[in-house]
PDB file of C-alpha atoms in Angstrom:
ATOM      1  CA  UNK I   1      12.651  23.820  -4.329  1.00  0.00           C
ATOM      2  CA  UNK I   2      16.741  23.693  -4.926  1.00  0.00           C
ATOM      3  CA  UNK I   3      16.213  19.852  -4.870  1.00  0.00           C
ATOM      4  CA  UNK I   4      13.160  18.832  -7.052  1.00  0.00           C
ATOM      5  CA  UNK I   5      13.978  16.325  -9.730  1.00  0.00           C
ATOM      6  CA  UNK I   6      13.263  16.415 -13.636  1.00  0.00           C
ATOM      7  CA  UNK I   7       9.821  14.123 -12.663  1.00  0.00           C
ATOM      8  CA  UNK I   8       8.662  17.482 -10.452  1.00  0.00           C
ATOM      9  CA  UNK I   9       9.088  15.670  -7.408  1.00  0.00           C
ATOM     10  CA  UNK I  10      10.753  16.347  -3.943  1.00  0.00           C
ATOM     11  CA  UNK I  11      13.711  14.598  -3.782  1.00  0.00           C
ATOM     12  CA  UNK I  12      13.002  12.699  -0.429  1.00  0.00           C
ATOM     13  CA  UNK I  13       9.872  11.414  -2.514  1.00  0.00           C
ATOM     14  CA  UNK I  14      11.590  10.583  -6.045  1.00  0.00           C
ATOM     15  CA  UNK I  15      13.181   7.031  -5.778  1.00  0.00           C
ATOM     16  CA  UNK I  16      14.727   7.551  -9.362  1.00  0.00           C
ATOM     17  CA  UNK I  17      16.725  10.429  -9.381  1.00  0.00           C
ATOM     18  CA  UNK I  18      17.451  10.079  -5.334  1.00  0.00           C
ATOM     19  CA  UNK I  19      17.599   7.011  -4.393  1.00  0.00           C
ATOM     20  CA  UNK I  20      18.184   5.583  -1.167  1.00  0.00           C
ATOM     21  CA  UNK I  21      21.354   4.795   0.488  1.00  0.00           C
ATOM     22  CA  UNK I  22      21.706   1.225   1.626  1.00  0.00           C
ATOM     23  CA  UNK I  23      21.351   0.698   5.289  1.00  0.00           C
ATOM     24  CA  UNK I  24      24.684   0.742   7.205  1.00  0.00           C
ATOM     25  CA  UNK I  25      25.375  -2.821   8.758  1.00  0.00           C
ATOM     26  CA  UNK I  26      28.391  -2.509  11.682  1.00  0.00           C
ATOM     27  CA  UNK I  27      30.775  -5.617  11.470  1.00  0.00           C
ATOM     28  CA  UNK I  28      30.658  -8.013  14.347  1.00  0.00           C
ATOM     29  CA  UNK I  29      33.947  -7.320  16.135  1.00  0.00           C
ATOM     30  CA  UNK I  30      36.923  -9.594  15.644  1.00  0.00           C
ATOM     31  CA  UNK I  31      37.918 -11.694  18.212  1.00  0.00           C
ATOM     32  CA  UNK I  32      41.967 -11.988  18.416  1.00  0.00           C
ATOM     33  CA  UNK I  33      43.936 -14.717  20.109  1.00  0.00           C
ATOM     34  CA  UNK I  34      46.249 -13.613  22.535  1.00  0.00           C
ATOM     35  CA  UNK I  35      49.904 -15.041  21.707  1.00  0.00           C
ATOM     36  CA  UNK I  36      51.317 -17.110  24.976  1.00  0.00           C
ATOM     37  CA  UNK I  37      55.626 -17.808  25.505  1.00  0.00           C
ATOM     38  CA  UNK I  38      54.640 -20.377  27.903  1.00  0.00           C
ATOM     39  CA  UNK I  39      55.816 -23.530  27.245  1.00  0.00           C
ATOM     40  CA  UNK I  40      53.709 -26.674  26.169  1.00  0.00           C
ATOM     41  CA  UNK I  41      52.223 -28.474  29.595  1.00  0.00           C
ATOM     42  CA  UNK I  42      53.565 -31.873  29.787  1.00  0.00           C
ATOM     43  CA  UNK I  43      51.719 -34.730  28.947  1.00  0.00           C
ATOM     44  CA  UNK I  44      52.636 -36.472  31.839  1.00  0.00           C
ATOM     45  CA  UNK I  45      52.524 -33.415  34.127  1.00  0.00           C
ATOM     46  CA  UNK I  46      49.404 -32.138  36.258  1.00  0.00           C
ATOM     47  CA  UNK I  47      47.076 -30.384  34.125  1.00  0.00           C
ATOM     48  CA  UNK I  48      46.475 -27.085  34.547  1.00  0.00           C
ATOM     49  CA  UNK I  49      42.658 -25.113  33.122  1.00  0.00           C
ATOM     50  CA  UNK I  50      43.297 -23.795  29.758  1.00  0.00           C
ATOM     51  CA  UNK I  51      41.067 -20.164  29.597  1.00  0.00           C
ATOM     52  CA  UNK I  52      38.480 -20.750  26.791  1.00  0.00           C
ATOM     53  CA  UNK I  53      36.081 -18.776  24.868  1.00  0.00           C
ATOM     54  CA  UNK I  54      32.300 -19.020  25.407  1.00  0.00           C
ATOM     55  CA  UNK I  55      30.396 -20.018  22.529  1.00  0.00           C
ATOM     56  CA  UNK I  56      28.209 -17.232  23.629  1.00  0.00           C
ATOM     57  CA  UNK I  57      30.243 -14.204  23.032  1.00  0.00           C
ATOM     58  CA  UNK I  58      30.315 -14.941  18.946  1.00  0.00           C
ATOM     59  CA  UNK I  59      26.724 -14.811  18.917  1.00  0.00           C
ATOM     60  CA  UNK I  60      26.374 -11.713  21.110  1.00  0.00           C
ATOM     61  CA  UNK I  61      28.930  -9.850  18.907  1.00  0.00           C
ATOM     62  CA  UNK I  62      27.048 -10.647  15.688  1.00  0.00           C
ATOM     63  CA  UNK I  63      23.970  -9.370  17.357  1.00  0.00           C
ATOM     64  CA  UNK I  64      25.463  -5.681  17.008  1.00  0.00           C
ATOM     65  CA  UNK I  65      24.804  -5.584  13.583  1.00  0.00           C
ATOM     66  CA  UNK I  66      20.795  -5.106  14.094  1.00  0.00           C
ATOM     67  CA  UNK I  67      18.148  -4.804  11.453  1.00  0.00           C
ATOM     68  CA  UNK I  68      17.170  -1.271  10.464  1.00  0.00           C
ATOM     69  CA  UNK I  69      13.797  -0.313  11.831  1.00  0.00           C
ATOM     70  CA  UNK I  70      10.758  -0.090   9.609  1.00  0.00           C
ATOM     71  CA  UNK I  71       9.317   3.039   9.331  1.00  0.00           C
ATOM     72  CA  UNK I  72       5.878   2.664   8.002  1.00  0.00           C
ATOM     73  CA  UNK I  73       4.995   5.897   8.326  1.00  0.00           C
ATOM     74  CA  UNK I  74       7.334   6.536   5.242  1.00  0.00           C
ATOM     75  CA  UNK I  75       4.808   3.450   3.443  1.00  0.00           C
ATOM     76  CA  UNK I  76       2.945   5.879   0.569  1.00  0.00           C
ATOM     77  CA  UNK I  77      -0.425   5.688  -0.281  1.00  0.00           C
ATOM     78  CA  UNK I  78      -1.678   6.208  -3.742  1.00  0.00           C
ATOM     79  CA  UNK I  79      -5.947   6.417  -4.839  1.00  0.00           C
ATOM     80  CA  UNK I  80      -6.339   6.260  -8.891  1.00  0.00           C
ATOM     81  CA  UNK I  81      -9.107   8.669 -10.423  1.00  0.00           C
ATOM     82  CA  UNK I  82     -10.107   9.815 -13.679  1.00  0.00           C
ATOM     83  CA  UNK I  83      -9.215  13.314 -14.557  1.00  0.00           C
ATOM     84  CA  UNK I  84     -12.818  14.038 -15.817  1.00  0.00           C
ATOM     85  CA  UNK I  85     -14.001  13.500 -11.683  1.00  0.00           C
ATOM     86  CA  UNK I  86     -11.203  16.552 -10.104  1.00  0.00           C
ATOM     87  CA  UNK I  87     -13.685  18.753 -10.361  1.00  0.00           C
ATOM     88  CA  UNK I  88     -15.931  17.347  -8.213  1.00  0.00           C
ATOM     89  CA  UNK I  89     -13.419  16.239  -5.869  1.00  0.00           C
ATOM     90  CA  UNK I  90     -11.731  19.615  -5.353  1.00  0.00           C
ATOM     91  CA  UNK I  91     -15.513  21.123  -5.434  1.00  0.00           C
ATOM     92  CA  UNK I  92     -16.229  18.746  -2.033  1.00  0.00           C
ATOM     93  CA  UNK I  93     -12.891  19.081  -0.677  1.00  0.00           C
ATOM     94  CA  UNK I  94     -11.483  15.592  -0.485  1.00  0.00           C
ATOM     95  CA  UNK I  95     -12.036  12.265  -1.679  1.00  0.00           C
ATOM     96  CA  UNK I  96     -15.087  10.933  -0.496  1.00  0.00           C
ATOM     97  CA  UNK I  97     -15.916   7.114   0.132  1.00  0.00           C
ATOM     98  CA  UNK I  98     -18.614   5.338  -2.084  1.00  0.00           C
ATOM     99  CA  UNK I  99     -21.010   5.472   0.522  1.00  0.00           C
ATOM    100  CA  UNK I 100     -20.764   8.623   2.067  1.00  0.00           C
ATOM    101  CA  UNK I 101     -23.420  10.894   2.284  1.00  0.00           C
ATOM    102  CA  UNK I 102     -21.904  13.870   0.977  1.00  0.00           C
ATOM    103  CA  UNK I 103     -21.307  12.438  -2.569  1.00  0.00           C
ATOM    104  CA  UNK I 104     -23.829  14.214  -4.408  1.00  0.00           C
ATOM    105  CA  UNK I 105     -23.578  12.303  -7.591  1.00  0.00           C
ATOM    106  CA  UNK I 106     -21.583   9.666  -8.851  1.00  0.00           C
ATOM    107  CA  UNK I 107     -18.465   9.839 -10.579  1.00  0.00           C
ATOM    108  CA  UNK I 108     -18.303  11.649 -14.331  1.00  0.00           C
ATOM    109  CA  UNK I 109     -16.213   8.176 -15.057  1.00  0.00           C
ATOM    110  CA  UNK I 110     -16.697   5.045 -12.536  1.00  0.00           C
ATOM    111  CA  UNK I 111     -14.098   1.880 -13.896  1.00  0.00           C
ATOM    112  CA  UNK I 112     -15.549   0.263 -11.177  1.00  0.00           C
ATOM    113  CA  UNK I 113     -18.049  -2.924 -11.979  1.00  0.00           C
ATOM    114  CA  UNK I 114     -21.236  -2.255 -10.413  1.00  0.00           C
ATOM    115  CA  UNK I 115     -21.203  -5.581  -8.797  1.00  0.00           C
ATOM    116  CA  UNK I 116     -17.319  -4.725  -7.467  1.00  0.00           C
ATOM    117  CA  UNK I 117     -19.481  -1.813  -5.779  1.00  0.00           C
ATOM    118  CA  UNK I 118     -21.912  -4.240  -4.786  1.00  0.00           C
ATOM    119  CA  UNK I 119     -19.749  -6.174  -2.886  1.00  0.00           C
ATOM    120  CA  UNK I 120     -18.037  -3.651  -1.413  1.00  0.00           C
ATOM    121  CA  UNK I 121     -21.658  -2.170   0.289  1.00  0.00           C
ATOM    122  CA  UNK I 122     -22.716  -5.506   1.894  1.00  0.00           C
ATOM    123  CA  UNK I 123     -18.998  -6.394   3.386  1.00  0.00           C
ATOM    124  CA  UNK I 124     -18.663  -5.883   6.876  1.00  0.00           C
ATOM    125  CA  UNK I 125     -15.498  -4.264   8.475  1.00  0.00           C
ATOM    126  CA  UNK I 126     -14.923  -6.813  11.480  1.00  0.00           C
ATOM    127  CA  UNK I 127     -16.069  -5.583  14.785  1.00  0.00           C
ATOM    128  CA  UNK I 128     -19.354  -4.366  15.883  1.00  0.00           C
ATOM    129  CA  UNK I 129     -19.057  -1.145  14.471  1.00  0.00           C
ATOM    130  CA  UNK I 130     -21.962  -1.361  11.758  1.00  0.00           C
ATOM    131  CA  UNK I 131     -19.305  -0.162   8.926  1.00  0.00           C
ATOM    132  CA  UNK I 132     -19.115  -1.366   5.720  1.00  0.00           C
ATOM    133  CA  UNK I 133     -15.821  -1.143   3.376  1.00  0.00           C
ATOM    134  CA  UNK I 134     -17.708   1.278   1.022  1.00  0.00           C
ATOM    135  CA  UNK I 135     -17.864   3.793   4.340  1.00  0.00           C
ATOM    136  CA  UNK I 136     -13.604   4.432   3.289  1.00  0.00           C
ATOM    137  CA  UNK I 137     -12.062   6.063   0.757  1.00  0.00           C
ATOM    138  CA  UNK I 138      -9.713   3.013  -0.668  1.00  0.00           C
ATOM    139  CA  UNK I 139      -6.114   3.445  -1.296  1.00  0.00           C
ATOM    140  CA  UNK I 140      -3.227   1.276  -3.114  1.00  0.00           C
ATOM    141  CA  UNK I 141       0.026   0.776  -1.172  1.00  0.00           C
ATOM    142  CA  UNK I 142       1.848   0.409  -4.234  1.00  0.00           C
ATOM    143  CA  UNK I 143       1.962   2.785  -7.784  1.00  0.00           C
ATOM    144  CA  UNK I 144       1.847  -0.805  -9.703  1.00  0.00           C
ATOM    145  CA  UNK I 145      -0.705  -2.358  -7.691  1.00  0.00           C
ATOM    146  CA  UNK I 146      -2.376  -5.179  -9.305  1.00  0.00           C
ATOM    147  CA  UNK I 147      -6.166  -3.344 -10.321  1.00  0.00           C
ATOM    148  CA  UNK I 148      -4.494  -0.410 -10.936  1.00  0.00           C
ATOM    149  CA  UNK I 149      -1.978  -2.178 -13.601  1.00  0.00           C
ATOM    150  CA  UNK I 150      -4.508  -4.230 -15.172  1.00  0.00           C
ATOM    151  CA  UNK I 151      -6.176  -0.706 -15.966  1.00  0.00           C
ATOM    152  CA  UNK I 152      -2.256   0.203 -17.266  1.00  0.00           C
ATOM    153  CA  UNK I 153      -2.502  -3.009 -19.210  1.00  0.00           C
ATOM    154  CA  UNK I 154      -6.331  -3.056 -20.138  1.00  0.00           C
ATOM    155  CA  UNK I 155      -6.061  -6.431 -19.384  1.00  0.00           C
ATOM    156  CA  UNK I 156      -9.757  -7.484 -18.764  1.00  0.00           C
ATOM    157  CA  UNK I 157     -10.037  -7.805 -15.228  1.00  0.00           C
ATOM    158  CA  UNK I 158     -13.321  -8.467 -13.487  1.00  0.00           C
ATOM    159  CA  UNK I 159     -13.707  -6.087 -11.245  1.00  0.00           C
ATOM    160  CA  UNK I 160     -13.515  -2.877 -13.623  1.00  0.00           C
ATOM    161  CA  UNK I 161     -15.370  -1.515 -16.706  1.00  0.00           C
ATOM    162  CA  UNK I 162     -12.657  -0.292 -19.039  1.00  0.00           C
ATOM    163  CA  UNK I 163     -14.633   0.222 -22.439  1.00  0.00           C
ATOM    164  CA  UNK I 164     -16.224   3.387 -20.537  1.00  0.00           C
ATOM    165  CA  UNK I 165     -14.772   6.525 -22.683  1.00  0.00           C
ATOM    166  CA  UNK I 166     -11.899   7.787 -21.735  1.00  0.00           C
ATOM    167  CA  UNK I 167     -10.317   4.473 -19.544  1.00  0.00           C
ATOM    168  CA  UNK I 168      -6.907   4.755 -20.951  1.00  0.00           C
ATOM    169  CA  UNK I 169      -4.007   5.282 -18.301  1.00  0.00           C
ATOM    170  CA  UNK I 170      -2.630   8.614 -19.114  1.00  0.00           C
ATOM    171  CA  UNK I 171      -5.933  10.332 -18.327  1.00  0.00           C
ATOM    172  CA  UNK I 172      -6.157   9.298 -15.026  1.00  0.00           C
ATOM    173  CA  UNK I 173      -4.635  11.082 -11.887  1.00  0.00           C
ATOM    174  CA  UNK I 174      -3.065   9.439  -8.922  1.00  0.00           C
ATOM    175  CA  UNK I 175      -3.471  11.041  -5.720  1.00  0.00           C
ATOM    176  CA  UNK I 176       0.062  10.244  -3.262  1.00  0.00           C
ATOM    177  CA  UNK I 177       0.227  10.761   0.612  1.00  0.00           C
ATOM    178  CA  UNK I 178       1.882   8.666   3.136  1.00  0.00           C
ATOM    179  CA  UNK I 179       0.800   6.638   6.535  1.00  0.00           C
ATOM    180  CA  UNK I 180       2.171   9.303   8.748  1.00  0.00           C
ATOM    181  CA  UNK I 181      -0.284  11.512   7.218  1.00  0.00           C
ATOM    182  CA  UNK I 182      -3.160   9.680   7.515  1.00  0.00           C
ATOM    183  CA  UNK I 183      -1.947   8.554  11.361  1.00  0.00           C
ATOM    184  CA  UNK I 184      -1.324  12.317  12.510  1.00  0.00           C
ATOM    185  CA  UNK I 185      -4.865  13.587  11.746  1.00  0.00           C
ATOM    186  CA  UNK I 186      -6.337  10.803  13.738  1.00  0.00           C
ATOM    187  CA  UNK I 187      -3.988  10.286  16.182  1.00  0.00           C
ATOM    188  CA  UNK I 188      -5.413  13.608  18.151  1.00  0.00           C
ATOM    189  CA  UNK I 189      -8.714  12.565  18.409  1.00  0.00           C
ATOM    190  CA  UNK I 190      -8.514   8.594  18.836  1.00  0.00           C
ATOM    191  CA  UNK I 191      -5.118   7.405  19.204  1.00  0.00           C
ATOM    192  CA  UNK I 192      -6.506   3.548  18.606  1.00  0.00           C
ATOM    193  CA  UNK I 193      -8.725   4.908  15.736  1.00  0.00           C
ATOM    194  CA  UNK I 194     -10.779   1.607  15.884  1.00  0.00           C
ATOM    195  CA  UNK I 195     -12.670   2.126  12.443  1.00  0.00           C
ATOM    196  CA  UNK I 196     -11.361   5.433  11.468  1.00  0.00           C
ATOM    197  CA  UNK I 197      -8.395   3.842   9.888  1.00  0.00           C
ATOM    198  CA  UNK I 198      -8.171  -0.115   8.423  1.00  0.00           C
ATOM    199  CA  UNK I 199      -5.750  -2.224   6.650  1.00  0.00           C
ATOM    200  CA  UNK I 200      -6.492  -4.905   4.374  1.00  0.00           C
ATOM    201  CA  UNK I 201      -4.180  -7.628   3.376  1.00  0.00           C
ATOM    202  CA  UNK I 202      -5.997  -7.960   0.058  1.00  0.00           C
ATOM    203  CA  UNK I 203      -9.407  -7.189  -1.533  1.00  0.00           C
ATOM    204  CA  UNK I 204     -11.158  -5.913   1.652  1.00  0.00           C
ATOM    205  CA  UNK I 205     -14.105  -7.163   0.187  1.00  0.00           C
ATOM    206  CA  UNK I 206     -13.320 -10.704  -0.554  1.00  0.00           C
ATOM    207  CA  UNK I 207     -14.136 -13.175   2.147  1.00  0.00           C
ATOM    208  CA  UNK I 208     -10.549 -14.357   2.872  1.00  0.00           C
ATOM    209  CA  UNK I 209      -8.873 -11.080   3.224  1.00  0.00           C
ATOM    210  CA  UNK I 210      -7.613  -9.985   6.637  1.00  0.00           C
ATOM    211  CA  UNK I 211      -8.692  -6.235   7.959  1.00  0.00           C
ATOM    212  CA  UNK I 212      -7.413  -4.821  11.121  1.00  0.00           C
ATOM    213  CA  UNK I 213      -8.254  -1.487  12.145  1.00  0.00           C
ATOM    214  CA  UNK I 214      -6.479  -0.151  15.259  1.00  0.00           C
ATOM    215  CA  UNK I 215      -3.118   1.548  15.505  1.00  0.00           C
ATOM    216  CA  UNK I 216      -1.254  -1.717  16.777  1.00  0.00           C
ATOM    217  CA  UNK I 217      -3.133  -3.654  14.252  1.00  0.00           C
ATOM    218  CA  UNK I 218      -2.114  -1.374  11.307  1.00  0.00           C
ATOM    219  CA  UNK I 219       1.475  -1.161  12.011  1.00  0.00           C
ATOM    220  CA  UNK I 220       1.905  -4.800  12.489  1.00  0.00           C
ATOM    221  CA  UNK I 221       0.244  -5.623   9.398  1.00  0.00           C
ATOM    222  CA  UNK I 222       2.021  -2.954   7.232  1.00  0.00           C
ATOM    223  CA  UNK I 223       5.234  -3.868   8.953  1.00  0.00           C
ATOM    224  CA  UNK I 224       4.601  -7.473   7.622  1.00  0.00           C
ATOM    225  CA  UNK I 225       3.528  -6.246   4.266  1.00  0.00           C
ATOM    226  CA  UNK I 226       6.750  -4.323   3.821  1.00  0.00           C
ATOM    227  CA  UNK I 227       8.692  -7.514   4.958  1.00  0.00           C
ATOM    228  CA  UNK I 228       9.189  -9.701   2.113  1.00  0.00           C
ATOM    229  CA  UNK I 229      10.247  -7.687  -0.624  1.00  0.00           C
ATOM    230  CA  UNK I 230      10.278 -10.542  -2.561  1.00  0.00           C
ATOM    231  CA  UNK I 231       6.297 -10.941  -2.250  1.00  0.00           C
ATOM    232  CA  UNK I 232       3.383  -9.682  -4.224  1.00  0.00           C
ATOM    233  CA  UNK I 233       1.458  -8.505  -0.688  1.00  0.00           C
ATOM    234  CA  UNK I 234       1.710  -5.006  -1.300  1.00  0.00           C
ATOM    235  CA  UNK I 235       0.512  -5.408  -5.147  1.00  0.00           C
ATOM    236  CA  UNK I 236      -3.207  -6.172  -3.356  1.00  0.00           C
ATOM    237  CA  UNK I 237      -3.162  -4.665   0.333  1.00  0.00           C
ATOM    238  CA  UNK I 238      -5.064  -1.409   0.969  1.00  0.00           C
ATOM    239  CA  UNK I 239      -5.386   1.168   3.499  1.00  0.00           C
ATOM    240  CA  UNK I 240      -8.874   2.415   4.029  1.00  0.00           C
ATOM    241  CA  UNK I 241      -9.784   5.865   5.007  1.00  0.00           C
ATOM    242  CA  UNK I 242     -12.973   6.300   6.758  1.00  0.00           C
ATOM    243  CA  UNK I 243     -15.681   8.598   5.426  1.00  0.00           C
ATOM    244  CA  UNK I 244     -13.308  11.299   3.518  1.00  0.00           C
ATOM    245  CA  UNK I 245      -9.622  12.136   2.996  1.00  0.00           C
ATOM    246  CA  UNK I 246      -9.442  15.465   2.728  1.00  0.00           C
ATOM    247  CA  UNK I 247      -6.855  17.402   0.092  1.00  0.00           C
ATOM    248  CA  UNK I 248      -4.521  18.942   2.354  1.00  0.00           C
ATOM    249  CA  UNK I 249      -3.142  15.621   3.504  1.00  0.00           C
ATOM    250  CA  UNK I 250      -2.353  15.014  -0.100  1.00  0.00           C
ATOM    251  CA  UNK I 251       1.442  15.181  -0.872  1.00  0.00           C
ATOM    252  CA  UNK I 252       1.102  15.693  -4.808  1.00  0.00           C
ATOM    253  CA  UNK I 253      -0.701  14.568  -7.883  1.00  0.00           C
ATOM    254  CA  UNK I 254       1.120  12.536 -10.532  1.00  0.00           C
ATOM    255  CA  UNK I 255       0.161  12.336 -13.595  1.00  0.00           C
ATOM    256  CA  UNK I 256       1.708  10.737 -16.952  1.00  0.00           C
ATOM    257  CA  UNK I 257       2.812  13.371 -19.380  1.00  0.00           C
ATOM    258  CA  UNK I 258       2.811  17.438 -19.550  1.00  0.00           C
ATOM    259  CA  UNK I 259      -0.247  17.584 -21.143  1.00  0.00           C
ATOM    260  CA  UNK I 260      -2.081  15.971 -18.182  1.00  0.00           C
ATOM    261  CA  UNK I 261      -0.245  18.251 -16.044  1.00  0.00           C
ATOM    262  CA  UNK I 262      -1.125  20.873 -17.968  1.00  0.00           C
ATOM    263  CA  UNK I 263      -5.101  20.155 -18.268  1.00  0.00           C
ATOM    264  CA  UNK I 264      -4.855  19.464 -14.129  1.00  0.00           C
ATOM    265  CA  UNK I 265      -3.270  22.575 -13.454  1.00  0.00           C
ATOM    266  CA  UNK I 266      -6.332  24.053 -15.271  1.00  0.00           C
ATOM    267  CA  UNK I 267      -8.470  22.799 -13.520  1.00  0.00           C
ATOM    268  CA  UNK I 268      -7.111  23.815  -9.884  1.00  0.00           C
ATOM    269  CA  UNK I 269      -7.397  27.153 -10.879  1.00  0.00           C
ATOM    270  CA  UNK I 270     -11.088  27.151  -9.659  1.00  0.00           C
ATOM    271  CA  UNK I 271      -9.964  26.191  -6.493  1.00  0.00           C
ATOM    272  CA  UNK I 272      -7.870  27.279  -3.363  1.00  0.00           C
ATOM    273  CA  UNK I 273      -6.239  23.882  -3.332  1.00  0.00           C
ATOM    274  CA  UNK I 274      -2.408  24.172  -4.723  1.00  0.00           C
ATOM    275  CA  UNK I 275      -0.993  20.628  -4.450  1.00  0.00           C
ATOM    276  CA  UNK I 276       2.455  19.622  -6.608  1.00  0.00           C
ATOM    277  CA  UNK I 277       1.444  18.317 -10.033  1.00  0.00           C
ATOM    278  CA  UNK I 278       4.235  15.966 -10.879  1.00  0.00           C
ATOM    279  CA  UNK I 279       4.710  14.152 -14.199  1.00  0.00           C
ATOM    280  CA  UNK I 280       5.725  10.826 -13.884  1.00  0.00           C
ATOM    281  CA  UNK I 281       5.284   7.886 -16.617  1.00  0.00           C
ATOM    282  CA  UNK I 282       6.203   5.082 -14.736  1.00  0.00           C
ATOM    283  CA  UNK I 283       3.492   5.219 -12.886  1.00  0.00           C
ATOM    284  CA  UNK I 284       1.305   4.787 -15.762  1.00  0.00           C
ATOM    285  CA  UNK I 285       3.158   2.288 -17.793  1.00  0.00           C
ATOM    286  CA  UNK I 286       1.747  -1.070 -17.768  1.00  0.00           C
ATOM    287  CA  UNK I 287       3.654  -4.357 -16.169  1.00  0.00           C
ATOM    288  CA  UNK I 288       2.531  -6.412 -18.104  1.00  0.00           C
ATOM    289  CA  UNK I 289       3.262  -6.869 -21.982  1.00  0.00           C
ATOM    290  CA  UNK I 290      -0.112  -7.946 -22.529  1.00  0.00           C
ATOM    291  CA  UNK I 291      -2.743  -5.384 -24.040  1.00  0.00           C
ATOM    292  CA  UNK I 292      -6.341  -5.715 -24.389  1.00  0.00           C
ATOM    293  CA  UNK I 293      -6.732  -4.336 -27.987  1.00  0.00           C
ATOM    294  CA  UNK I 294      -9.781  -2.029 -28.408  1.00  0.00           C
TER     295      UNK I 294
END
């Protein structure tokens, strides 16, 4: 615990307060002529081969300095509740998807338009599996990922329901774990997990999104996700969790201020789960200067 921030986070997983070191890049080796005391061959003399360098050898000396691999395992994964719907999460163990069968009742507060739930009930996952994207538990691949910001912003978006009580940003809880965690507890029953796991390159319910859902498929897509930092991708992507995500696979919950953290805290008490409650506004700061006035 020596090297937890002032957020409450682990200080592998707080990019503020220890931030990453820039990826060593080895210099291309310098190619030095050799100095000759021969004298100049005559222009009117026999010519004799002059030694010279292949064009080749440059290229294959840059070539040393590599790009780093991606480790998308590292990629986190962050699903956005509303603090009045822990109970019933911790109560059932995990997060369960819209669709599953063990979700007794629906959520205490659901931002979600009902026709956004609609949608995501009749849309196929690709294959001939029979699954639908409301059989996963949906996750962001970014903390400022576009729905989750227009709920920062209370911008009006389509898809959710924000004059429901209680819709502000600070009273919501993010739940954070990574790829690696969501890979290991598959990996040792399915190492393809064709359905278990999915990655969308957008809305996984809109018709012109891209899903893949085996391990080769993942990777490639998140490596190409994480590619362009320059890009938006990651703003709309999301990993999909089949069926449930259970708690222990959860790395910590951040929430906005203390007294959040304080009313969560409160509410684990009537369970066994003990996760790391971290406060951390950015996460719940809107983007976007625009506010939808109440």
């Amino acid at each position: 615990m020596d090297d937890e921030c002032i957020h409450g986070l682990d200080g592998g997983l707080c990019a503020v307060c220890f931030p990453q070191a820039a990826p060593e890049v080895v210099a291309a080796p310098v190619v030095r002529k050799r100095s000759s005391n021969a004298k100049p061959p005559s222009l009117t003399g026999p010519r004799t081969a002059t030694p010279t360098v292949s064009a080749a050898a440059p290229r294959k000396a840059a070539a040393v300095a590599k790009r780093p691999i991606d480790n998308v395992g590292e990629q986190r994964i962050y699903h956005v509740t509303h603090i009045s719907n822990l109970a019933a999460i911790l109560a059932s163990g995990g997060l369960l998807a819209d669709a599953s069968d063990a979700l007794e009742a629906r959520p205490a507060v659901d931002v979600s338009a009902a026709d956004v739930r609609e949608a995501r009930r009749a849309a196929a996952l690709p294959g001939e599996n029979g699954l639908v994207i409301a059989d996963y538990v949906p996750f962001f691949l970014s903390p400022n990922a576009r729905v989750w910001d227009a709920i920062r912003a209370r911008s009006g978006d389509a898809r959710l329901v924000l004059n429901a009580h209680g819709s502000d940003a600070y009273d919501f809880v993010i739940f954070v774990s990574t790829v690696k965690k969501v890979v290991d507890a598959h990996a040792a029953t399915n190492d393809d997990f064709p359905a278990a796991v999915a990655v969308a390159d957008g809305d996984a319910a809109h018709a012109s999104t891209r899903v893949v859902s085996t391990s080769e498929g993942v990777d490639r897509m998140l490596v190409r996700l994480r590619s362009d930092l320059d890009s938006d991708a990651l703003l709309t992507a999301e990993l999909l969790v089949q069926e449930t995500f259970p708690l222990e696979l959860v790395t910590l919950l951040g929430v906005a201020n203390d007294r959040v953290r304080d009313a969560v805290r409160e509410i684990l008490k009537a369970s066994t789960y003990r996760p790391k409650v971290a406060v951390y506004p950015p996460w719940f700061q809107a983007s976007e200067e625009e506010v939808l006035e109440d």
